[in-house]
Tab-separated table of C-alpha atoms in Angstrom:
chain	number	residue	atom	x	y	z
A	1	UNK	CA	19.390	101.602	26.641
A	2	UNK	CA	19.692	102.634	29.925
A	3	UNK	CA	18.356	99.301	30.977
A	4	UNK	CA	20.701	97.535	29.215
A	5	UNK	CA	23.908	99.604	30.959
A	6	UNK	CA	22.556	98.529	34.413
A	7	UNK	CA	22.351	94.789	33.662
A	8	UNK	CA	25.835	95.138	32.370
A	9	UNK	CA	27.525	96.843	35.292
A	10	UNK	CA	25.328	94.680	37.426
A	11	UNK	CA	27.162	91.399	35.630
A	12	UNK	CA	30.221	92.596	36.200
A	13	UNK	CA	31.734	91.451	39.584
A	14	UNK	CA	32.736	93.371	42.472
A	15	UNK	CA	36.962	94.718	41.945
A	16	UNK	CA	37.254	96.083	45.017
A	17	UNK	CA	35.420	93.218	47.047
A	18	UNK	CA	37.503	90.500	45.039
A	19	UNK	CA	41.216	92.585	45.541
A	20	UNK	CA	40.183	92.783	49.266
A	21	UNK	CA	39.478	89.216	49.603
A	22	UNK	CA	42.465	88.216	47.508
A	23	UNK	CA	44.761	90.638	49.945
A	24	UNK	CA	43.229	89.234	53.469
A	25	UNK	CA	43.987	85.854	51.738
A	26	UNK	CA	47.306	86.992	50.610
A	27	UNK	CA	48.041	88.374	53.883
A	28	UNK	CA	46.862	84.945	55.811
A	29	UNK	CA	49.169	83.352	53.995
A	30	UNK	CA	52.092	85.221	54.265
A	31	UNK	CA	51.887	86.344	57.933
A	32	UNK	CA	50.949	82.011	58.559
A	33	UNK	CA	53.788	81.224	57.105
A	34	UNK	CA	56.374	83.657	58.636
A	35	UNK	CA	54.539	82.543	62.210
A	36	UNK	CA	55.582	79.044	61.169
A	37	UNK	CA	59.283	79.928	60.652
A	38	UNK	CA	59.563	82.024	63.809
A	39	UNK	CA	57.535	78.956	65.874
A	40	UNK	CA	60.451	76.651	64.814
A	41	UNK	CA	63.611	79.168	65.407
A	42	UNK	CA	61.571	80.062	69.204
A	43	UNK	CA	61.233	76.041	69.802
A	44	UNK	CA	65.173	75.766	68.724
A	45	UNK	CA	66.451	78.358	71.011
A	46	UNK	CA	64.542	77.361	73.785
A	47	UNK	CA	66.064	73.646	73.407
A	48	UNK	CA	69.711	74.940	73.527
A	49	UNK	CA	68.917	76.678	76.663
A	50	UNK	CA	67.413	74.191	78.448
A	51	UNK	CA	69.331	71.455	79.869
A	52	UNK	CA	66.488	69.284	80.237
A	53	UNK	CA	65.398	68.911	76.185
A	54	UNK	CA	67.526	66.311	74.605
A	55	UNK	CA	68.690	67.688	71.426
A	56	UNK	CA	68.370	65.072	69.668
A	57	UNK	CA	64.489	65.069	69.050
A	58	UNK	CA	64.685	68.388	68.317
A	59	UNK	CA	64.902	68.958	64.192
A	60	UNK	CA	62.072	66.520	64.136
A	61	UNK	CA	59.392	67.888	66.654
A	62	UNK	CA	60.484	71.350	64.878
A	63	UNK	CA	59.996	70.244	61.743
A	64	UNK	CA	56.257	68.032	63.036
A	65	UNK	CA	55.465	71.926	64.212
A	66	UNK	CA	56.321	74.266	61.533
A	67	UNK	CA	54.432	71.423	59.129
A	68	UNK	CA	51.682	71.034	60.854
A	69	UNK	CA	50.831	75.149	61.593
A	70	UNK	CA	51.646	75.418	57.296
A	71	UNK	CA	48.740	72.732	56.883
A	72	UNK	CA	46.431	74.936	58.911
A	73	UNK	CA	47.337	78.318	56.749
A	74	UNK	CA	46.836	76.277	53.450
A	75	UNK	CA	43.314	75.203	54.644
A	76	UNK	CA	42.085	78.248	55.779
A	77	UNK	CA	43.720	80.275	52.512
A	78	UNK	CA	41.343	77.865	50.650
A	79	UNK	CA	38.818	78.485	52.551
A	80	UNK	CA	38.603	81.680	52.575
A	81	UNK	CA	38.730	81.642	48.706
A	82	UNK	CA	35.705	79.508	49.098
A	83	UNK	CA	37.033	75.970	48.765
A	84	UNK	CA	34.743	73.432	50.344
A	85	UNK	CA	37.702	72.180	52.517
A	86	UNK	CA	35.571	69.318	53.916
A	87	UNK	CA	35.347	67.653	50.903
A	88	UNK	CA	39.607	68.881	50.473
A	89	UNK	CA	40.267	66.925	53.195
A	90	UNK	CA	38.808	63.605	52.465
A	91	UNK	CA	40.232	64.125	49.129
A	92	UNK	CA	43.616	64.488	50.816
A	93	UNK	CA	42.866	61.836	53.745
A	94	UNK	CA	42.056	59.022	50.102
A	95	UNK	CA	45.068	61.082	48.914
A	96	UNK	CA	47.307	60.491	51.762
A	97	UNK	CA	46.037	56.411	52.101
A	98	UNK	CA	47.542	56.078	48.169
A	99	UNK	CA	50.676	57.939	48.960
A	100	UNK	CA	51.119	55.580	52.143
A	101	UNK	CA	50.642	52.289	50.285
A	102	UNK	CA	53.390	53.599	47.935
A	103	UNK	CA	56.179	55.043	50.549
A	104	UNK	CA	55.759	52.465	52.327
A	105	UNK	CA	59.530	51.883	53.000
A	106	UNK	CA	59.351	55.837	53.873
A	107	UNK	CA	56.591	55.704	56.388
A	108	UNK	CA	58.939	52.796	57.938
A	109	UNK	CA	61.759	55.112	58.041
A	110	UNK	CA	59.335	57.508	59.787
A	111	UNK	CA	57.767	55.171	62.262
A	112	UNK	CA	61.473	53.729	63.181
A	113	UNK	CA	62.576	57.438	63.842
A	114	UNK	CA	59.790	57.887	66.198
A	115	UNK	CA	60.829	55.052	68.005
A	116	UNK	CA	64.006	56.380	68.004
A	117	UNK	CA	63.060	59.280	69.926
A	118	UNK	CA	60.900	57.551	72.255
A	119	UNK	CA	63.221	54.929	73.835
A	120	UNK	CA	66.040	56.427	72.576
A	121	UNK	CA	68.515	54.158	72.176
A	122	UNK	CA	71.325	56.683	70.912
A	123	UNK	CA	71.403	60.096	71.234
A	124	UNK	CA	72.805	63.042	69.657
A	125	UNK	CA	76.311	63.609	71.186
A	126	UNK	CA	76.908	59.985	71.474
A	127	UNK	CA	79.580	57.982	69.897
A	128	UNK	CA	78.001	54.505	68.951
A	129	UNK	CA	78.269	51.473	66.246
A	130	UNK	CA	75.778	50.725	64.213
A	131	UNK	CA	76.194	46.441	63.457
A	132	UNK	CA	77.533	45.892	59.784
A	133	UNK	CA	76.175	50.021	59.042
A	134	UNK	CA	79.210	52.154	60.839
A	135	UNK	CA	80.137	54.000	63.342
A	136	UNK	CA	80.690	57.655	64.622
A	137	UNK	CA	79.079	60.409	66.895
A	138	UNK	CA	75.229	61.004	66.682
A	139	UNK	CA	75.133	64.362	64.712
A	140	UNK	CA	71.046	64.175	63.859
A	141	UNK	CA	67.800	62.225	64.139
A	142	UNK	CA	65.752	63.502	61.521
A	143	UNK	CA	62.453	62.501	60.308
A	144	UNK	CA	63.397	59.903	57.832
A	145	UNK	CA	67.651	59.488	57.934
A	146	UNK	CA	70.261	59.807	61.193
A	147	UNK	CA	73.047	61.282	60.294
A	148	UNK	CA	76.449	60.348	62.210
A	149	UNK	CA	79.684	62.385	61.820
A	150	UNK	CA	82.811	59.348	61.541
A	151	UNK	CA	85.928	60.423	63.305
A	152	UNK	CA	87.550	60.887	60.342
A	153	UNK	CA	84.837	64.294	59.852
A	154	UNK	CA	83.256	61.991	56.675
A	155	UNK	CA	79.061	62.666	57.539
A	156	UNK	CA	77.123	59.155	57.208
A	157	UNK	CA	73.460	59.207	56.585
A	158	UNK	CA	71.736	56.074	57.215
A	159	UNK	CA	67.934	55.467	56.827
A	160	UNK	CA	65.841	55.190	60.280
A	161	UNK	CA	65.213	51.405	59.711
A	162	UNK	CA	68.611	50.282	59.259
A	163	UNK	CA	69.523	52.526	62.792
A	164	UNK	CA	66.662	50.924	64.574
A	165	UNK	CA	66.836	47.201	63.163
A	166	UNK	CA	70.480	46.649	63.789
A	167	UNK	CA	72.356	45.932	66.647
A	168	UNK	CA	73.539	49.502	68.705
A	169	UNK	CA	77.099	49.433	70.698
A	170	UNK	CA	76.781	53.092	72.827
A	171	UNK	CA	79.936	53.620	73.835
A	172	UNK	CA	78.953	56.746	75.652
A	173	UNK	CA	76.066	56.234	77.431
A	174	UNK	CA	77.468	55.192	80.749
A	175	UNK	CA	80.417	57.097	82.352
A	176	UNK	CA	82.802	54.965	82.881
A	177	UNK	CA	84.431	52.517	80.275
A	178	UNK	CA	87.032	49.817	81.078
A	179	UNK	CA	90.180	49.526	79.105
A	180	UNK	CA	92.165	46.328	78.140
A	181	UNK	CA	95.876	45.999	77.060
A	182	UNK	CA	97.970	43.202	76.437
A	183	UNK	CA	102.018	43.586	76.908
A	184	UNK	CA	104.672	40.071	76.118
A	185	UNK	CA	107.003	40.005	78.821
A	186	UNK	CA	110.079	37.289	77.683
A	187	UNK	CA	109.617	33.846	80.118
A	188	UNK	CA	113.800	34.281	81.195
A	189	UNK	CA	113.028	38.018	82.442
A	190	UNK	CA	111.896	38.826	85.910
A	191	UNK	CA	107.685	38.335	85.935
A	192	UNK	CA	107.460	40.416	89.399
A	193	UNK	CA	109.364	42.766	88.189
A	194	UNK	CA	107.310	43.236	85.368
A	195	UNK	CA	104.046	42.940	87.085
A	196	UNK	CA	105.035	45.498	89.853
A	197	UNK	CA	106.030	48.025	87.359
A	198	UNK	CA	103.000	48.119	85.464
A	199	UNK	CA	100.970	47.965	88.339
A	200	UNK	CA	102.212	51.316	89.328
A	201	UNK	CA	102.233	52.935	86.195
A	202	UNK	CA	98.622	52.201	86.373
A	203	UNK	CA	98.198	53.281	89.952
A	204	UNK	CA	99.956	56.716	89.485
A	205	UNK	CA	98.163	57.127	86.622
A	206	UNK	CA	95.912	60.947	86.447
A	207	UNK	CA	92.706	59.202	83.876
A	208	UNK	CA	92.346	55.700	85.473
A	209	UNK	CA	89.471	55.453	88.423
A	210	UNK	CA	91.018	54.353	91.724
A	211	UNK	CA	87.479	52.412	91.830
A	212	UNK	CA	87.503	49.854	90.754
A	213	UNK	CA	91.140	49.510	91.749
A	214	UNK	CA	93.296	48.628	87.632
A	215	UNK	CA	94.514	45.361	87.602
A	216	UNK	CA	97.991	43.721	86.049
A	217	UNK	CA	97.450	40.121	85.621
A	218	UNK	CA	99.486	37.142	83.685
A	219	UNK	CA	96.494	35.733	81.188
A	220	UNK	CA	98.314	33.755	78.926
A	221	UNK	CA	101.480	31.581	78.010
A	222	UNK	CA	102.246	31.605	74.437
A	223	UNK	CA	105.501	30.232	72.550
A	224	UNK	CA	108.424	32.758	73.574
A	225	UNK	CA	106.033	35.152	75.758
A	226	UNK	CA	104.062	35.476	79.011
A	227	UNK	CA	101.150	37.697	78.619
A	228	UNK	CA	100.076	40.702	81.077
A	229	UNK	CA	97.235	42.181	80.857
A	230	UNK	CA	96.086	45.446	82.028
A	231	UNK	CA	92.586	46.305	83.149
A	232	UNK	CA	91.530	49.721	84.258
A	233	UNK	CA	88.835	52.034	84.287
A	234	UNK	CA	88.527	55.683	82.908
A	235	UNK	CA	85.724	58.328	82.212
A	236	UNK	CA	84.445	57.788	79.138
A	237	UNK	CA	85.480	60.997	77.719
A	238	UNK	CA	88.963	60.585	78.295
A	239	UNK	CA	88.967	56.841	77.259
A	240	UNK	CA	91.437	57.304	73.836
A	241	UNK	CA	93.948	59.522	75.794
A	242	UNK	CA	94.415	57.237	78.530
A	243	UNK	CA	94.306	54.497	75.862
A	244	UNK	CA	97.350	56.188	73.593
A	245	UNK	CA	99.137	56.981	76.850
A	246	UNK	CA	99.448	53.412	78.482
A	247	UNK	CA	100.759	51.689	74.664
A	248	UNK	CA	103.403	54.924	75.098
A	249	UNK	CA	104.629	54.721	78.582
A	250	UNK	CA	103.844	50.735	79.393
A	251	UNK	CA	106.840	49.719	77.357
A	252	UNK	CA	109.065	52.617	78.804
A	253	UNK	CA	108.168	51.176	82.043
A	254	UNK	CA	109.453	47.694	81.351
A	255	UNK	CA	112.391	48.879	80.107
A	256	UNK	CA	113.388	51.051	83.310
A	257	UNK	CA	112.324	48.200	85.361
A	258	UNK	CA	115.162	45.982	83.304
A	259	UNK	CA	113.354	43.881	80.820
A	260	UNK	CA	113.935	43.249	77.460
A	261	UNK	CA	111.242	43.660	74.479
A	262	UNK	CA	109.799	40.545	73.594
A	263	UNK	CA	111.123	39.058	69.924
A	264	UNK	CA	110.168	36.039	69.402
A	265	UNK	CA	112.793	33.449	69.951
A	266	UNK	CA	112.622	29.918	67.219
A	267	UNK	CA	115.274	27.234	69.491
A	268	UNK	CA	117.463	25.619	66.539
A	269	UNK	CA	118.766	22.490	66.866
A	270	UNK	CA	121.701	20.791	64.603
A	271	UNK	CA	121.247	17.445	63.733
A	272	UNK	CA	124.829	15.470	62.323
A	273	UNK	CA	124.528	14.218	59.030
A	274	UNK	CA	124.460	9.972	59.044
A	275	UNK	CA	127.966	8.955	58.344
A	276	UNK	CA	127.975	7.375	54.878
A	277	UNK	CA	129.422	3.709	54.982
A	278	UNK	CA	132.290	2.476	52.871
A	279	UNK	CA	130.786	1.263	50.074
A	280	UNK	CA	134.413	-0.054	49.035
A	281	UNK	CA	134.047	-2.698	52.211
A	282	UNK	CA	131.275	-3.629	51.447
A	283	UNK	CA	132.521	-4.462	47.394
C-alpha cells in the first residue's frame, strides 16, 4: 500500500516548480513587453528634441523597434516553456516565405516606404503633389501608407507605391519660390505708366526678395489687351500671402496710376442695306 502512495505522489508533477516557471515566464513577458512600449515613447522624444532626426522616418523605425524587441520576448517566452524554437523559427521563416508570395502588393508598399525614407524625396512638413494622386502637406510615412493632410484639413492616405511610382512636385523643399501674375492693361492707356507702377509696387513690396531683382514685363498682345506680367521671388513660406496680396493691390495700383480696367472691347461696324431697284422701271 504504501508502495503504491509513493508511485502516485511520485507521478504527480511538481505545483510549485510548474507555477514558478509559469510566473518567470509570465513575468518575461510582461516586463518585455512594457520595455518595448517605453523603447518606442524614449526613441519618440528623443526625435522631437533633436534637430538633426527628420521626423518623418520616425513612426516607422519606432514601430521596426518596438516589433522587433516583441519578437525576441515571444521567442524566449517559448522557450522557456520548452518550445524547441529552432525548429519555431524555420517554421516561421517557410511561414513568412508563404505569407510573402501572398502580400506581395504589401511587401511592395513596404519596400517603396523604405525607399522613401532613404532618398527621401518628400518629407514630413512638406507641401507636395503627388501626379494624378493629390496634393497636401506630408503628415506621415508609415510602414505601408503616407498620409498627407489637404489644405482643406481632409487626411489622404495613399499606399507607398503609388507615392513612390508617381511623379513628386515639392513645393517646399527649396526656400525660395518664384511667383507669376498676369494683369490686361487696355492698348489706348499709357503702357509706361502701367509698367512703372507695378514695378514699384513690386519693389516696395515687404515678401518679395530684392535678389533676384521682380520683374514687370509686356509678354503678350491679345485682341483688346496688352499683357504684363509680373515675376518675383518670395520665401517659400510666405508664397500664398504675397500671392493674395499682389491680385489685391496690383489693380489698385493701375487705377491710381490712371488706367482703366480692361473689358474687352468687340469694334462694330454698320454696313447700309443695298438699295432695292425699281422693279416698276424695269416692268
Amino acid at each position: 500500500m504504501m508502495e503504491q502512495l509513493q508511485a502516485f505522489w511520485a507521478g504527480i508533477p511538481d505545483l510549485s516548480g510548474m507555477a514558478i516557471n509559469l510566473g518567470m515566464t509570465l513575468a518575461i513577458l510582461v516586463i518585455g513587453w512594457a520595455i518595448s512600449s517605453l523603447l518606442g515613447r524614449w526613441m519618440r522624444r528623443i526625435a522631437d528634441r533633436s534637430p538633426r532626426i527628420d521626423p518623418t522616418i520616425v513612426p516607422m523605425v519606432r514601430s521596426v523597434t518596438i516589433w522587433a524587441v516583441r519578437i525576441v520576448v515571444l521567442l524566449a517566452v517559448l522557450a522557456r516553456l520548452g518550445v524547441q524554437t529552432a525548429s519555431l523559427v524555420a517554421m516561421l521563416g517557410a511561414s513568412a516565405l508563404a505569407i510573402g508570395l501572398a502580400l506581395q502588393g504589401t511587401l511592395q508598399n513596404f519596400a517603396a516606404g523604405i525607399m522613401l525614407l532613404v532618398l527621401r524625396p518628400v518629407r514630413a512638413g512638406e507641401f507636395v503633389a503627388i501626379g494624378g494622386q493629390g496634393s497636401g502637406t506630408v503628415d506621415e510615412i508609415g510602414l505601408f501608407m503616407t498620409r498627407f493632410v489637404q489644405v482643406d484639413g481632409i487626411h489622404i492616405l495613399l499606399p507607398n507605391t503609388l507615392v513612390w511610382g508617381s511623379p513628386i512636385t515639392n513645393y517646399s523643399r527649396n526656400k525660395t519660390r518664384r511667383l507669376d501674375m498676369m494683369l490686361g492693361v487696355r492698348y489706348d492707356d499709357d503702357l509706361e505708366a502701367a509698367l512703372t507702377a507695378l514695378q514699384a509696387l513690386v519693389d516696395q513690396h515687404e515678401g518679395i526678395l530684392a535678389d533676384p531683382a521682380p520683374q514687370v514685363m509686356v509678354m503678350e498682345y491679345r485682341d483688346s489687351t496688352i499683357m504684363v506680367n509680373i515675376r518675383a521671388w518670395t520665401p517659400a513660406d510666405q508664397y500664398w500671402d504675397v500671392y493674395f496680396d499682389l491680385h489685391r493691390h496690383a489693380p489698385q495700383a493701375l487705377r491710381q496710376a490712371g488706367l482703366r480696367s480692361p473689358i474687352p472691347l468687340r469694334e462694330v461696324k454698320s454696313v447700309p442695306a443695298p438699295v432695292e431697284k425699281d422693279k416698276a422701271a424695269h416692268a
